[in-house]
Amino acid sequence: MSAMTTQGTYDGQLLRGDEWRGRDFTGQSVAVIAHGHEAAAIVPEVARTARAVKVFQEEPDWLLPATLPLPALLRRPVARLHLRLAVRDPWTRRRLTPDHRFNTRRPRTDGHYYAVLQQPHCTLISWPVYALVPGGVRSAEGIEHHVDCIILGTTAAHREDLQ
């Protein structure tokens, strides 16, 4: 992912880490900048009340359909099958398919992430975030996404260029 800068000053609400928990986003357009495992936890909760959610998934992760007592050898095939069954659109499914091995991070369950991403008010954006700008987020292809609130996942919140 390319480096993200804070060109200009974002003038909306900026939440880092877990600051999004328990908040009401009614009527707001929200950008979520996070790795797949964090986005899987954040997006379903935020999408319940937000008018629109734009997900800038920094890197997808394998997600299990539920907390299952599976042997390690079966986790990746189960996660792959779950992705295939939950996301019918091949292009969206490709953008949600990790390039890394299973379990490089703590395994996370889907928590309705795939279903929420396919709702009309949610958008998965594959381009990396280039900068936070006064009205929202500028992605690497040069498009400015105007939002009322930006949620930075824990990894994004700790990056030096956003401090």
Short mmCIF file of C-alpha atoms in Angstrom, two decimals:
data_model
loop_
_atom_site.label_atom_id
_atom_site.label_comp_id
_atom_site.label_asym_id
_atom_site.label_seq_id
_atom_site.Cartn_x
_atom_site.Cartn_y
_atom_site.Cartn_z
CA MET A 1 0.00 0.00 0.00
CA SER A 2 1.27 3.47 -0.77
CA ALA A 3 1.93 5.93 2.00
CA MET A 4 -1.06 7.90 3.22
CA THR A 5 -0.56 11.55 3.98
CA THR A 6 -2.63 14.16 5.72
CA GLN A 7 -2.64 16.78 2.98
CA GLY A 8 -4.82 19.56 4.25
CA THR A 9 -6.75 19.01 7.40
CA TYR A 10 -9.70 16.66 7.47
CA ASP A 11 -12.55 18.73 8.88
CA GLY A 12 -14.96 15.94 9.83
CA GLN A 13 -15.10 13.45 12.66
CA LEU A 14 -11.98 11.23 12.83
CA LEU A 15 -12.24 8.11 15.01
CA ARG A 16 -9.25 5.89 15.76
CA GLY A 17 -9.13 2.30 16.96
CA ASP A 18 -12.28 1.41 18.92
CA GLU A 19 -13.69 4.94 19.24
CA TRP A 20 -16.46 3.97 16.79
CA ARG A 21 -18.03 1.54 19.25
CA GLY A 22 -21.40 2.59 20.64
CA ARG A 23 -21.75 5.59 18.30
CA ASP A 24 -24.77 6.40 16.17
CA PHE A 25 -23.95 7.30 12.55
CA THR A 26 -27.53 8.05 11.47
CA GLY A 27 -27.57 10.15 8.32
CA GLN A 28 -23.78 10.15 8.00
CA SER A 29 -21.51 8.98 5.23
CA VAL A 30 -18.64 7.02 6.82
CA ALA A 31 -15.27 5.88 5.47
CA VAL A 32 -13.66 2.87 7.13
CA ILE A 33 -9.90 2.48 6.58
CA ALA A 34 -8.81 -0.86 7.99
CA HIS A 35 -7.38 -4.31 7.30
CA GLY A 36 -9.92 -6.99 6.44
CA HIS A 37 -10.10 -8.52 9.93
CA GLU A 38 -10.76 -5.11 11.50
CA ALA A 39 -13.18 -4.06 8.76
CA ALA A 40 -15.11 -7.30 9.38
CA ALA A 41 -15.76 -6.11 12.95
CA ILE A 42 -16.34 -2.41 12.21
CA VAL A 43 -18.44 -2.34 9.04
CA PRO A 44 -21.48 -4.42 10.10
CA GLU A 45 -21.93 -2.26 13.22
CA VAL A 46 -21.44 1.08 11.46
CA ALA A 47 -23.63 0.11 8.49
CA ARG A 48 -26.62 -0.43 10.79
CA THR A 49 -27.11 3.30 11.21
CA ALA A 50 -24.94 5.03 8.57
CA ARG A 51 -26.48 6.44 5.40
CA ALA A 52 -23.46 5.26 3.38
CA VAL A 53 -20.29 3.33 4.16
CA LYS A 54 -17.15 3.33 2.01
CA VAL A 55 -14.74 0.58 2.96
CA PHE A 56 -11.09 1.21 2.12
CA GLN A 57 -9.90 -2.28 2.93
CA GLU A 58 -6.14 -2.03 3.27
CA GLU A 59 -5.67 -5.78 2.91
CA PRO A 60 -8.24 -8.60 2.85
CA ASP A 61 -8.15 -11.43 5.38
CA TRP A 62 -9.59 -14.93 5.44
CA LEU A 63 -12.85 -14.98 7.40
CA LEU A 64 -14.57 -18.04 8.82
CA PRO A 65 -18.38 -18.31 8.67
CA ALA A 66 -18.60 -18.88 12.43
CA THR A 67 -16.47 -19.81 15.39
CA LEU A 68 -15.94 -23.44 14.55
CA PRO A 69 -13.69 -25.98 16.24
CA LEU A 70 -11.87 -26.80 13.00
CA PRO A 71 -8.47 -28.39 12.66
CA ALA A 72 -5.94 -25.89 11.30
CA LEU A 73 -5.71 -27.83 8.04
CA LEU A 74 -9.41 -27.20 7.26
CA ARG A 75 -9.65 -23.51 8.16
CA ARG A 76 -8.45 -22.08 4.86
CA PRO A 77 -10.63 -24.36 2.66
CA VAL A 78 -13.65 -23.52 4.85
CA ALA A 79 -12.87 -19.79 4.66
CA ARG A 80 -12.43 -20.01 0.87
CA LEU A 81 -15.74 -21.89 0.46
CA HIS A 82 -17.49 -19.39 2.74
CA LEU A 83 -16.22 -16.48 0.60
CA ARG A 84 -17.34 -18.22 -2.59
CA LEU A 85 -20.84 -18.91 -1.24
CA ALA A 86 -21.31 -15.54 0.49
CA VAL A 87 -20.07 -13.30 -2.35
CA ARG A 88 -21.51 -14.23 -5.73
CA ASP A 89 -19.91 -11.43 -7.76
CA PRO A 90 -16.51 -12.73 -8.99
CA TRP A 91 -14.86 -9.28 -9.06
CA THR A 92 -15.92 -8.43 -5.50
CA ARG A 93 -14.89 -11.91 -4.38
CA ARG A 94 -11.45 -11.44 -5.96
CA ARG A 95 -10.97 -8.13 -4.10
CA LEU A 96 -11.86 -9.90 -0.85
CA THR A 97 -9.46 -12.83 -1.46
CA PRO A 98 -6.20 -12.54 0.50
CA ASP A 99 -2.87 -13.16 -1.19
CA HIS A 100 -1.28 -14.38 2.05
CA ARG A 101 -1.48 -17.66 3.89
CA PHE A 102 -4.28 -18.37 6.31
CA ASN A 103 -3.73 -17.47 9.96
CA THR A 104 -1.09 -14.80 9.51
CA ARG A 105 -3.38 -12.88 11.84
CA ARG A 106 -5.83 -14.06 14.47
CA PRO A 107 -8.72 -15.79 12.66
CA ARG A 108 -11.92 -13.74 12.62
CA THR A 109 -15.47 -14.76 11.88
CA ASP A 110 -17.41 -13.07 9.12
CA GLY A 111 -19.97 -11.41 11.40
CA HIS A 112 -22.11 -10.53 8.34
CA TYR A 113 -19.28 -8.48 6.77
CA TYR A 114 -19.69 -10.07 3.34
CA ALA A 115 -23.47 -9.60 3.41
CA VAL A 116 -23.20 -5.96 4.49
CA LEU A 117 -20.64 -5.17 1.77
CA GLN A 118 -23.20 -6.25 -0.81
CA GLN A 119 -25.88 -3.87 0.43
CA PRO A 120 -26.59 -0.82 -1.77
CA HIS A 121 -25.35 1.70 0.82
CA CYS A 122 -21.92 0.02 1.18
CA THR A 123 -19.03 0.31 -1.24
CA LEU A 124 -15.78 -1.65 -1.24
CA ILE A 125 -12.94 0.47 -2.63
CA SER A 126 -9.81 -1.38 -3.72
CA TRP A 127 -7.61 1.64 -4.39
CA PRO A 128 -5.30 2.52 -1.50
CA VAL A 129 -5.90 5.70 0.45
CA TYR A 130 -3.50 8.41 -0.63
CA ALA A 131 -4.47 11.26 1.67
CA LEU A 132 -6.99 12.63 4.12
CA VAL A 133 -8.30 15.88 2.67
CA PRO A 134 -10.65 18.54 4.04
CA GLY A 135 -13.80 16.81 2.75
CA GLY A 136 -12.78 13.20 3.30
CA VAL A 137 -10.46 10.72 1.64
CA ARG A 138 -8.46 10.84 -1.59
CA SER A 139 -7.73 7.42 -3.02
CA ALA A 140 -4.67 6.60 -5.11
CA GLU A 141 -6.54 6.97 -8.41
CA GLY A 142 -7.21 10.62 -7.50
CA ILE A 143 -10.88 10.44 -6.54
CA GLU A 144 -11.95 12.39 -3.47
CA HIS A 145 -14.57 10.58 -1.44
CA HIS A 146 -16.52 13.08 0.64
CA VAL A 147 -17.55 11.68 4.02
CA ASP A 148 -18.81 12.98 7.35
CA CYS A 149 -16.71 10.60 9.44
CA ILE A 150 -13.53 8.56 8.98
CA ILE A 151 -12.86 5.48 11.08
CA LEU A 152 -9.25 4.32 11.17
CA GLY A 153 -8.74 0.71 12.21
CA THR A 154 -6.11 0.05 14.85
CA THR A 155 -3.34 -0.54 12.30
CA ALA A 156 -4.16 2.60 10.31
CA ALA A 157 -4.53 4.66 13.50
CA HIS A 158 -0.96 3.83 14.54
CA ARG A 159 0.66 4.84 11.26
CA GLU A 160 3.03 7.75 11.73
CA ASP A 161 1.79 9.66 8.68
CA LEU A 162 -1.66 10.06 10.27
CA GLN A 163 -0.48 11.34 13.65
#
